[in-house]
mmCIF file of C-alpha atoms in Angstrom:
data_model
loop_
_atom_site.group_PDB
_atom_site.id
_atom_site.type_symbol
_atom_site.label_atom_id
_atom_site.label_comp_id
_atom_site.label_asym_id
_atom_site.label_seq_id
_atom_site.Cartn_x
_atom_site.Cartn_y
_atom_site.Cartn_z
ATOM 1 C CA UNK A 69 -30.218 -49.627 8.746
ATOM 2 C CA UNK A 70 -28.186 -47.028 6.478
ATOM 3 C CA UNK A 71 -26.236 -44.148 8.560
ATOM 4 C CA UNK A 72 -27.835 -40.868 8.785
ATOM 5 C CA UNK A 73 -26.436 -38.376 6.455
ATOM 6 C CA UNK A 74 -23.619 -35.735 7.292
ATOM 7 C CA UNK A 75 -25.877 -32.695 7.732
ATOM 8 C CA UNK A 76 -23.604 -29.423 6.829
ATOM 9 C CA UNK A 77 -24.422 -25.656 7.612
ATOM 10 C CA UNK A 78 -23.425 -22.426 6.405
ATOM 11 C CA UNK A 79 -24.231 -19.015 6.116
ATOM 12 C CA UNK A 80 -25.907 -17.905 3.154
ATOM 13 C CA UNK A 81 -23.533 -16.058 1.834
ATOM 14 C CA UNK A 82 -20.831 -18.290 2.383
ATOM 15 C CA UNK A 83 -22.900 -21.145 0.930
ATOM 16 C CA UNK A 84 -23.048 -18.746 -2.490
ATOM 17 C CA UNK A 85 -19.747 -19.177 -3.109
ATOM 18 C CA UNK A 86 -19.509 -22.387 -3.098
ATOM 19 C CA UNK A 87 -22.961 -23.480 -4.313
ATOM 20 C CA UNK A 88 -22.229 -26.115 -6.329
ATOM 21 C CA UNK A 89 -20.527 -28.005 -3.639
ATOM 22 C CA UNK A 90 -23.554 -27.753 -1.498
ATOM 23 C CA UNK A 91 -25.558 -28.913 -4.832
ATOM 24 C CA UNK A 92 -23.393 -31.573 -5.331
ATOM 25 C CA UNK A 93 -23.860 -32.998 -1.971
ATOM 26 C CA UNK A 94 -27.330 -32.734 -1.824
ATOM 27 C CA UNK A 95 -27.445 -34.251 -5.060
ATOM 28 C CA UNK A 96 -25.038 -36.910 -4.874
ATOM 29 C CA UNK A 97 -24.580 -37.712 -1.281
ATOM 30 C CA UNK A 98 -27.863 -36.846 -0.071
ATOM 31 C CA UNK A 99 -26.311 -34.548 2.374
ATOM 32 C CA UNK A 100 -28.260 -31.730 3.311
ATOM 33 C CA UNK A 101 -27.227 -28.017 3.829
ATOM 34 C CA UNK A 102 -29.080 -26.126 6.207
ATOM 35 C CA UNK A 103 -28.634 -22.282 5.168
ATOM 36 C CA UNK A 104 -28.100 -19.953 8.554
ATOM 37 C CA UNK A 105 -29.064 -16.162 8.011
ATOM 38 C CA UNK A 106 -28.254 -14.300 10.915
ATOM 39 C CA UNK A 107 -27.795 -16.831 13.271
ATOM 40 C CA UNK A 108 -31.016 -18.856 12.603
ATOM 41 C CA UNK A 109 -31.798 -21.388 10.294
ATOM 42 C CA UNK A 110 -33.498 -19.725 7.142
ATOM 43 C CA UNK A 111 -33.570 -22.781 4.486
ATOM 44 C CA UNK A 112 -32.142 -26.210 3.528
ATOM 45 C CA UNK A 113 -30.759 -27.393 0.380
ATOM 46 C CA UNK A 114 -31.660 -30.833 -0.486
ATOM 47 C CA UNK A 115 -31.739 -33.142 -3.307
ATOM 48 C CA UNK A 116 -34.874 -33.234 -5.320
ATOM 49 C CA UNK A 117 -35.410 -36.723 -4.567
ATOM 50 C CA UNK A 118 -35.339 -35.816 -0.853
ATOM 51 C CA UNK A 119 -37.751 -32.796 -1.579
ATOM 52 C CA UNK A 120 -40.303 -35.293 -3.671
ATOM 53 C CA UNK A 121 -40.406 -37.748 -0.945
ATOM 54 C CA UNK A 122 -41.208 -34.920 1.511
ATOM 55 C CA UNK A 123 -43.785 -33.663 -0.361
ATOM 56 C CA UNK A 124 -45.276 -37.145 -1.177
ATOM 57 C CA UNK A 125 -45.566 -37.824 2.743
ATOM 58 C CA UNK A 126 -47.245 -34.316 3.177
ATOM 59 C CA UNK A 127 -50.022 -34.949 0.641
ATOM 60 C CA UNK A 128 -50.244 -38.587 2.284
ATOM 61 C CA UNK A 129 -50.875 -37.041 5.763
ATOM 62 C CA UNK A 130 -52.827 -34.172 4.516
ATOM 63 C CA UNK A 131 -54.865 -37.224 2.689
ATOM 64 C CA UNK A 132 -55.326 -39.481 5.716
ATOM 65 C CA UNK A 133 -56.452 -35.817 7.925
ATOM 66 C CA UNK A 134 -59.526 -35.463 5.446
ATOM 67 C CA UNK A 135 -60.400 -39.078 5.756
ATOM 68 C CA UNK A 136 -63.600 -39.810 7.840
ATOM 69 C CA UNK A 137 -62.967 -42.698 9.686
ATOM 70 C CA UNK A 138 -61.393 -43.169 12.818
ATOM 71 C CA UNK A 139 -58.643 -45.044 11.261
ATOM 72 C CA UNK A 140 -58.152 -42.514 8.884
ATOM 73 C CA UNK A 141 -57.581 -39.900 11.803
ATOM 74 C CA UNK A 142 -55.311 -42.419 13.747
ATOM 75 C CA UNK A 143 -52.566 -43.114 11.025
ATOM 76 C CA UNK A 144 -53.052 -39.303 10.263
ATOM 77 C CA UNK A 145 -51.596 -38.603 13.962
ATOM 78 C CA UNK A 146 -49.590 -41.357 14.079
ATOM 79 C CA UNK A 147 -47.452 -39.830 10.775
ATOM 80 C CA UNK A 148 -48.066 -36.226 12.074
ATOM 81 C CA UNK A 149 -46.041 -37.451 15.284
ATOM 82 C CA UNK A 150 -43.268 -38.914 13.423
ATOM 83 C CA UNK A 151 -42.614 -36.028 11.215
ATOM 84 C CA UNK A 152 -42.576 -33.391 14.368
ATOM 85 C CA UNK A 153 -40.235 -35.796 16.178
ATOM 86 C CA UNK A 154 -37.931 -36.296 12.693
ATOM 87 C CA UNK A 155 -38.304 -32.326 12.876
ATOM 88 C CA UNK A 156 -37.361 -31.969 16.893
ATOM 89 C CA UNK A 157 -34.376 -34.180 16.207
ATOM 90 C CA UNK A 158 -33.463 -32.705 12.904
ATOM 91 C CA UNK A 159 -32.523 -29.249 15.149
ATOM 92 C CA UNK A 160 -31.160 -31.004 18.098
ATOM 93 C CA UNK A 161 -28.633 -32.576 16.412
ATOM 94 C CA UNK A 162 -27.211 -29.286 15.470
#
């Protein structure tokens, strides 16, 4: 199993002057930036690939949710589950 990525934060402002550092890790090390405004977390900066495969399993769960059989509605909760858990420990690990 690979490592999990180094996940780096910084203030937005801070993160503009150095942007493309954060790029560059997103991009090349698939390390993700998470951008703080104010204390709270406002946006990330990933890598596109990151961003495609997030928006592949969105479409796949939004997919299985309109599907009308009871398996259909089982994977759907099943994936809906994983990606609030990935979520939960996405922000604890802060």
């Amino acid at each position: 199993m690979s490592e999990r990525p180094t996940v780096h934060r910084a203030k937005i402002a801070e993160a503009r002057n150095v942007l493309g550092e954060v790029i560059a890790r997103a991009r090349f090390a698939s390390e993700p930036t998470i951008l703080v405004n104010r204390g709270k977390e406002a946006a990330v900066i990933v890598s596109y690939a990151d961003y495609a495969t997030l928006r592949e399993l969105r479409a796949y769960v939004e997919e299985l949710e309109e599907g009308t059989t009871a398996e259909h509605a089982h994977k759907a909760r099943i994936l809906s589950e994983a990606l609030a858990l990935a979520k939960m420990r996405a922000f604890d690990d802060d």
